[in-house]
XYZ file of C-alpha atoms in Angstrom:
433
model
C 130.813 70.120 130.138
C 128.626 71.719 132.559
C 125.105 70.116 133.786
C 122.895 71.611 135.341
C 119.244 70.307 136.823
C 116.126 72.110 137.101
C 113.791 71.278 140.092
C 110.074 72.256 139.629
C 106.688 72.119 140.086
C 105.649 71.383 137.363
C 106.725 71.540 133.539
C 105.346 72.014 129.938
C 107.277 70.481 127.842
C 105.393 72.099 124.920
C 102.079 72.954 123.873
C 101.052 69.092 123.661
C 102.787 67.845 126.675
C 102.083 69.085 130.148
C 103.085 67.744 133.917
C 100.736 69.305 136.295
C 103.080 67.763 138.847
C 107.083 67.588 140.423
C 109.155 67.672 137.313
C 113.092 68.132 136.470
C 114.886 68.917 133.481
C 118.580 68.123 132.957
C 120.867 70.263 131.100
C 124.317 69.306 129.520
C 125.725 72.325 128.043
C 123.221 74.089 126.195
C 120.662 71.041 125.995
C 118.132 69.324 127.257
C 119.125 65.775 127.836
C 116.005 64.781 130.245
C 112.990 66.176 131.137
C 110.148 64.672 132.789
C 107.774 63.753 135.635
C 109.199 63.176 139.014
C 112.331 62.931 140.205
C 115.364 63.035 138.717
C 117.762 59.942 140.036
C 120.373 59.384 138.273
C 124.440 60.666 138.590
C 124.336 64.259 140.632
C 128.299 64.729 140.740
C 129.337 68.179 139.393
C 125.896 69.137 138.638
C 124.499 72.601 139.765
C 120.832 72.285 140.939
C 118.307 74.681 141.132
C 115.607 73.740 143.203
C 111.523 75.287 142.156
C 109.204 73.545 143.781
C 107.304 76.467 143.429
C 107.289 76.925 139.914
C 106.271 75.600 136.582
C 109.093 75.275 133.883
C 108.111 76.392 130.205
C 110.174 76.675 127.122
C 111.678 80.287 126.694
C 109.190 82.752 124.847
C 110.177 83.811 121.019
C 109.582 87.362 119.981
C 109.062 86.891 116.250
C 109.272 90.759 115.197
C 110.831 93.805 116.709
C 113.178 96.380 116.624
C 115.098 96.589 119.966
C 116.984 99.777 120.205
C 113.636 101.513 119.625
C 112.854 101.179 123.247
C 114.689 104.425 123.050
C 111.488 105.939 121.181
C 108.623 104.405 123.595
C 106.274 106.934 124.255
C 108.210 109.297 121.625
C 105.218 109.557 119.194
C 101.634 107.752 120.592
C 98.126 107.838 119.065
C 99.455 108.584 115.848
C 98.793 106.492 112.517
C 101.668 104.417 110.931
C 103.109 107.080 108.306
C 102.548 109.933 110.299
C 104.361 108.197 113.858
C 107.167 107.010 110.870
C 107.742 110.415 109.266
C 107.100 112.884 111.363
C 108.434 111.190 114.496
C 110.598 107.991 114.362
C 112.582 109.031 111.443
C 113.644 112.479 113.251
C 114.858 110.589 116.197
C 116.203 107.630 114.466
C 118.639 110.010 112.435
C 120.165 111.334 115.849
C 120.927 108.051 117.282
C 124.682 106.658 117.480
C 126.225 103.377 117.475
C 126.766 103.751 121.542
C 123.069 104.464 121.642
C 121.860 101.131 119.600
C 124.128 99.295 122.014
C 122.153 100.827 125.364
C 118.903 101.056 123.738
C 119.405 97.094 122.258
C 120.218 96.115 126.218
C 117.385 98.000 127.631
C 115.227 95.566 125.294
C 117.259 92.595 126.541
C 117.008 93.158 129.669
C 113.162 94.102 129.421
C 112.146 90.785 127.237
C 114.838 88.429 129.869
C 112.907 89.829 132.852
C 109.536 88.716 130.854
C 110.673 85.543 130.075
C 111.848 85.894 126.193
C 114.869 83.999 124.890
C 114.967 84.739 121.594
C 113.965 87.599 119.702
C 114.310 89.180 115.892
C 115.581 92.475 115.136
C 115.646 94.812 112.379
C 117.548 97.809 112.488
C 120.868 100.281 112.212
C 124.110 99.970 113.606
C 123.449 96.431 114.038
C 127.421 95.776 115.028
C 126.745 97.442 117.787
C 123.415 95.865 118.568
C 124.830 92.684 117.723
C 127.268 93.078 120.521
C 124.474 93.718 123.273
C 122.928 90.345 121.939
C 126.549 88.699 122.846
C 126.414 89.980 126.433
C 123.320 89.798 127.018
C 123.403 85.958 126.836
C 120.133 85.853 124.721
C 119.435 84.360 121.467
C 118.946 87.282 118.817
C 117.580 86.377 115.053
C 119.571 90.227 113.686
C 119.168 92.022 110.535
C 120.568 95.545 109.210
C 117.835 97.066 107.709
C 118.069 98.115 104.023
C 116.252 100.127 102.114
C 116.716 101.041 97.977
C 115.687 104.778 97.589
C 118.597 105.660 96.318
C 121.761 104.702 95.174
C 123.757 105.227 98.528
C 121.079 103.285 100.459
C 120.881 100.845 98.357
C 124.747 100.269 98.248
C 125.360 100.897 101.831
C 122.543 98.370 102.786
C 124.404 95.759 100.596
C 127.591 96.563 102.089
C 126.249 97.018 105.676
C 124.561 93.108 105.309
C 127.630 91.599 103.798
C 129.825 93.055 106.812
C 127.031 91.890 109.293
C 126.833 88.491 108.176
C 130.478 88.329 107.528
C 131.270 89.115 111.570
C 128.118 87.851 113.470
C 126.599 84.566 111.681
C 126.449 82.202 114.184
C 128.613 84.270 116.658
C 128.127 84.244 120.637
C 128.079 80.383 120.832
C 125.521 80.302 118.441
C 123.005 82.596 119.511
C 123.266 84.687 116.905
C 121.524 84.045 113.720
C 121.884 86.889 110.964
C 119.594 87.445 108.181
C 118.976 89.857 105.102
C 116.792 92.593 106.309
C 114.831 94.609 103.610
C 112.046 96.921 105.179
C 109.905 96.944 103.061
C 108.299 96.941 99.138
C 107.392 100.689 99.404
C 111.313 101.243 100.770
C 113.072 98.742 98.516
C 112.416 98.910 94.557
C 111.990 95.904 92.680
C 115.592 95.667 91.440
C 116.909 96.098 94.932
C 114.740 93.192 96.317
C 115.841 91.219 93.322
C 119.233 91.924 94.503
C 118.584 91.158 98.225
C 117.118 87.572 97.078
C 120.298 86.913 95.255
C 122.496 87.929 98.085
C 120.834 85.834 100.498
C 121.527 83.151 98.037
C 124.610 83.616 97.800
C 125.049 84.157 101.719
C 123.178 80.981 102.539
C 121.167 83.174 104.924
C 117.286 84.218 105.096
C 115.136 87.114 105.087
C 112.771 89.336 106.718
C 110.587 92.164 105.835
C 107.523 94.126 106.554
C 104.904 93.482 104.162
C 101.199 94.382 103.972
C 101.209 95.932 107.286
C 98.607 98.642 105.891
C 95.805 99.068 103.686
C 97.178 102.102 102.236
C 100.774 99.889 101.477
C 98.255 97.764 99.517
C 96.621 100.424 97.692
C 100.250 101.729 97.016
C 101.611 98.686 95.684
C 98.185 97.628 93.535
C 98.611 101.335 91.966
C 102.422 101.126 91.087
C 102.485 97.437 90.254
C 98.890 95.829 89.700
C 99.649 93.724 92.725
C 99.667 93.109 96.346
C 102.643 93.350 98.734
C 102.648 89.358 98.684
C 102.346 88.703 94.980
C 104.974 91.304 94.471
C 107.828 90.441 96.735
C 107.276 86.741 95.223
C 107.680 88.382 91.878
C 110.925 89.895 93.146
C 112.605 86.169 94.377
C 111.518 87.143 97.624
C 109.595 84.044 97.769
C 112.374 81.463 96.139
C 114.809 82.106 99.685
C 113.555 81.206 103.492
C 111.398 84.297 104.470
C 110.308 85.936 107.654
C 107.277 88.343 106.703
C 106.406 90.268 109.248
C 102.300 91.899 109.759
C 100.682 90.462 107.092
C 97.500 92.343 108.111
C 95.405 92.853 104.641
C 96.276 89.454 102.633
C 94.206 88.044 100.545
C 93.049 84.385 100.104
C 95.214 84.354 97.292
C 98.215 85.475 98.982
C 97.960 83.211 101.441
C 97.800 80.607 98.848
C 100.628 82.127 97.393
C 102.776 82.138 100.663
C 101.443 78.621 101.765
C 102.701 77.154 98.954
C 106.269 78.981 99.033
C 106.703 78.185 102.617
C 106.732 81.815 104.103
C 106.676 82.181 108.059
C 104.486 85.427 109.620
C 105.457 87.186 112.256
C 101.590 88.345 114.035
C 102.047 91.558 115.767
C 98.432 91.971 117.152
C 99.382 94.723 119.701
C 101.191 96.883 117.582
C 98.990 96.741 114.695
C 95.983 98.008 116.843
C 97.725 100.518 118.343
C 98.848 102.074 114.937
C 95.342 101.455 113.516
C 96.646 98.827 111.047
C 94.076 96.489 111.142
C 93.648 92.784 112.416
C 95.926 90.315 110.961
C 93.482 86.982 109.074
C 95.019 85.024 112.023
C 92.498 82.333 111.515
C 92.713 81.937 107.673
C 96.791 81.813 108.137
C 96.444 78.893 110.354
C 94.059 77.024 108.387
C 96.048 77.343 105.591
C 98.964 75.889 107.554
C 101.173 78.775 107.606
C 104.122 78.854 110.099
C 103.005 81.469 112.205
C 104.718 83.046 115.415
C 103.805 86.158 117.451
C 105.709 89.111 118.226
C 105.855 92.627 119.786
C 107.407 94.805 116.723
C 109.490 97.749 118.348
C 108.573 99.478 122.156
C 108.036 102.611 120.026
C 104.440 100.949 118.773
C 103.098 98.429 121.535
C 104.707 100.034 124.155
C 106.527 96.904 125.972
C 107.836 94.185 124.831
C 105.725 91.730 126.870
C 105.163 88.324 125.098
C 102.371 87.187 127.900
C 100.314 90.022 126.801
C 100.881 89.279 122.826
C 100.104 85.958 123.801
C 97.444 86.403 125.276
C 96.356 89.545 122.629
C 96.640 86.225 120.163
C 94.207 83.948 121.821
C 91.150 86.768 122.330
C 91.164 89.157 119.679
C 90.406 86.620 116.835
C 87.593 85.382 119.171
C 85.891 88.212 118.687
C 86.453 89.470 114.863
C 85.582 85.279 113.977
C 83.140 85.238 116.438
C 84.168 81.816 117.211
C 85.675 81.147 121.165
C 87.709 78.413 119.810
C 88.931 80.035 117.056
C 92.528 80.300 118.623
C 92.738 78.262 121.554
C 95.292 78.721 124.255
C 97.645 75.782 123.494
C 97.946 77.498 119.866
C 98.636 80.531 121.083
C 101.367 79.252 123.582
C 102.925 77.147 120.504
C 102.963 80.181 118.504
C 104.587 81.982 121.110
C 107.403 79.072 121.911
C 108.072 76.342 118.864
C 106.257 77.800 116.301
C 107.417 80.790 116.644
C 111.169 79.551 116.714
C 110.733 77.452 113.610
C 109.080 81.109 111.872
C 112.965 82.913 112.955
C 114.584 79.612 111.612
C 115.480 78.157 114.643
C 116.656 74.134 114.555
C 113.914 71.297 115.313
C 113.048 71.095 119.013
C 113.724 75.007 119.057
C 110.857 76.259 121.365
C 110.239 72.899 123.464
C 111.735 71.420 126.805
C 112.507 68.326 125.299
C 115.587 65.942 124.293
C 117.592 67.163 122.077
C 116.266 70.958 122.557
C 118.307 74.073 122.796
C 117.684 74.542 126.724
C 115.796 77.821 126.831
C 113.551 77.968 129.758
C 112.009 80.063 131.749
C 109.810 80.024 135.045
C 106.803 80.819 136.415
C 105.625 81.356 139.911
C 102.957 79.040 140.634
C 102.209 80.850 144.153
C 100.934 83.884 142.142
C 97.396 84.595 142.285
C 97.154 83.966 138.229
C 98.004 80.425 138.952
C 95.734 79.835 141.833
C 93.213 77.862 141.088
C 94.899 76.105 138.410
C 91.926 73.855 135.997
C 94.097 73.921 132.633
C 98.085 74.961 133.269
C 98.736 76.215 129.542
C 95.468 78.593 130.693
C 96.600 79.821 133.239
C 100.016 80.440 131.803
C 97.828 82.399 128.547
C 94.981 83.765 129.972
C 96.000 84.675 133.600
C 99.999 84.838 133.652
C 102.073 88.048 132.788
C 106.187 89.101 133.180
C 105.727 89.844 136.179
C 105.579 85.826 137.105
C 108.864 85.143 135.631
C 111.165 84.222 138.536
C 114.328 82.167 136.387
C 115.319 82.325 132.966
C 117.775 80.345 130.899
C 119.249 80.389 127.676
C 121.730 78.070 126.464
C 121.439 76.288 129.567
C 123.035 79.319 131.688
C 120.923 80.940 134.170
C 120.689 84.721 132.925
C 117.796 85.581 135.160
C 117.816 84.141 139.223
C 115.130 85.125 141.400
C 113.808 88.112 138.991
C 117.380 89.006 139.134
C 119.157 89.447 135.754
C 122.663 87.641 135.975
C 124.071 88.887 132.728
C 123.306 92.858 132.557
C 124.263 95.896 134.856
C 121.048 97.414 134.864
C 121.700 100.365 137.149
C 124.366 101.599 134.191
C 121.693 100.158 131.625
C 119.235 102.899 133.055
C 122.023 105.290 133.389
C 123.057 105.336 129.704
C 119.233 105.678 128.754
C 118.410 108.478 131.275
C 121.621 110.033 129.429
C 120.701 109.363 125.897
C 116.610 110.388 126.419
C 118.318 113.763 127.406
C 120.002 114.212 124.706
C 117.259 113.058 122.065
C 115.097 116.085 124.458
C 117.512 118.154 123.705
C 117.497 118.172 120.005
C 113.785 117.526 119.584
């Protein structure tokens, strides 16, 4: 089995432990089997070092929301609000997009989020095969659904279908990387009896769930109108609640739908970024953690944010709900880092230690360059690293213990044809606009 040790600066372990000094970690496979202060002294035959002296090591970031292929669309429909950019924009576009195109467009994200120091992200979308595949040679971690929707009988039946297939093939595929859930869009795209349905499939799949819901006031309004409740109290109506769920926005909940998913376990997905730019609103961050909810952050598609940049979500995190609490504490830095790293693994169902560079832990790491100017001086390393630090620090990344980026080189992808393709398929979309 391979081993592999990593050199540094300095290392956070996790949001509670930090070495503001020489560090290692030691890989065996994909895990960490040391990590630590100092250095590392024990058996160095057939072990491949890499040597940071330079750098701090950090567990790899977790995008908690997204849809990758849409980096197809960034740009493709700005300063719009949500149901007008949906309608009269993404849906259009979406409709001329092929298999061959979710494969470049899912790779352009990969190699986008690697080069910004993301591990493992979540994805919702079509032709998920063929997305699914980019994940496998990519070498990152993805969290994948096909996304279903219930307006009519063919959608409905196709999404069913199209999940079955998906989880059937890619379940823990690509050495494990690949984690497949159920992927409903939405209440206002998925009747009651079709949700009903999806909770009994993922039953009987053994898999989890993810959906949009209450990204909007207007969704609210909708919902209250058609069914004399929220988004929240409805999907738990529907069994959404009774299976592992992954809701993603959760921007106009109440106090009793937070109770409500607090006390069925349901993780959030916080998409500050995009749901400013779309004029959604600001998420009840605060209340969400006070209540204990499992909350990690994420980027939702390129087409809304328009990167897919977890330092600047991270960051986006930490001040925004300063400012609308009016309390500076109100989401420190080490909270936002955790939800960006463990807490946002356990929200995408990842195993214990997910997130961390500890014992036992997946080994997803990436690194920083300490001789930037955002680390220099350096009070408070998890500040610097949330306040001060963006992609453009990332110098190594690793997943599964394999080095996938090497000096801000990407080991895994041929970006030159990655561009290509996209250059290719943005002409083409042009063409037919």
């Amino acid at each position: 089995m391979s081993r592999t040790l990593i050199e540094v600066g300095a290392l956070v372990q996790s949001a509670e432990q930090v070495w503001n000094e020489p560090s290692y970690v030691l890989c065996e496979g994909d895990r960490v089997i040391a990590a630590g202060p100092g250095q590392y002294t024990g058996d160095k035959r057939d072990l491949t070092v890499f040597k940071r002296p330079q750098s701090v090591a950090m567990p790899g970031l977790v995008n908690t929301h997204g849809h990758a292929a849409m980096t197809l669309l960034r740009g493709a429909g700005d300063d719009l609000p949500l149901q007008t950019w949906l309608t009269e924009r993404v849906f259009p576009m979406e409709a001329k997009l092929t298999g061959d195109a979710i494969y470049w467009g899912t790779l352009l994200a990969c190699w986008e989020m690697l080069r910004s120091g993301t591990t493992c992200y979540t994805d919702m979308y079509m032709s998920m095969h063929n997305a699914a595949q980019a994940v496998s040679d990519s070498g990152m971690r993805g969290v994948l659904s096909w996304g279903m929707v219930g307006l009519d009988e063919t959608s409905a039946t196709n999404g069913i279908a199209n999940s079955r297939s998906f989880v059937k093939t890619w379940h823990k595929q690509a050495d494990r990387r690949i984690t497949v859930t159920l992927g409903p869009h939405a209440p206002y795209t998925c009747p009651p009896a079709y949700l009903r349905e999806v909770a009994d499939l993922s039953a009987e799949l053994d898999v989890a769930i993810q959906i949009h819901l209450s990204e909007t006031r207007a969704e609210v309004e909708e919902s209250l109108r058609l069914y004399n409740k929220t988004p929240i109290a409805h999907a738990a109506d529907c069994g959404l609640f009774e299976r592992p769920l992954l809701a993603a926005h959760c921007v106009h909940v109440s106090a009793d739908d937070i109770e409500l998913m607090k006390a069925a376990g349901v993780h959030v997905a916080h998409n500050p970024q995009s749901n400013l730019k779309l004029a959604s609103g600001i998420a009840p961050l605060v209340q969400m953690k006070q209540a204990g909810l499992t909350v990690g952050i994420g980027t939702d598609g390129a087409a809304s944010n328009n990167n897919l940049d977890m330092f600047e979500e991270m960051r986006l995190a930490a001040t925004l709900h300063k400012a609308t609490s009016g309390d500076a504490a109100a989401i420190p830095a080490r909270t936002a880092f955790a939800m960006a790293t463990a807490d946002g693994a356990a929200a995408v169902f990842q195993e214990p230690l997910a997130g961390t560079v500890t014992v036992g832990a997946p080994a997803d790491i990436t690194l920083l360059d300490m001789q930037s100017p955002h680390f220099l001086p350096t009070y408070d390393l998890i500040s610097n690293i949330v306040y001060s630090a963006g992609a453009d620090d990332v110098t190594d990344v690793f997943v599964a213990g394999k080095p996938v980026v090497v000096h801000r080189e990407v080991q895994t992808l041929d970006t030159e044809r990655i561009a290509y393709e996209t250059k290719r398929i943005h002409s083409v979309l042009l063409s037919h606009s």
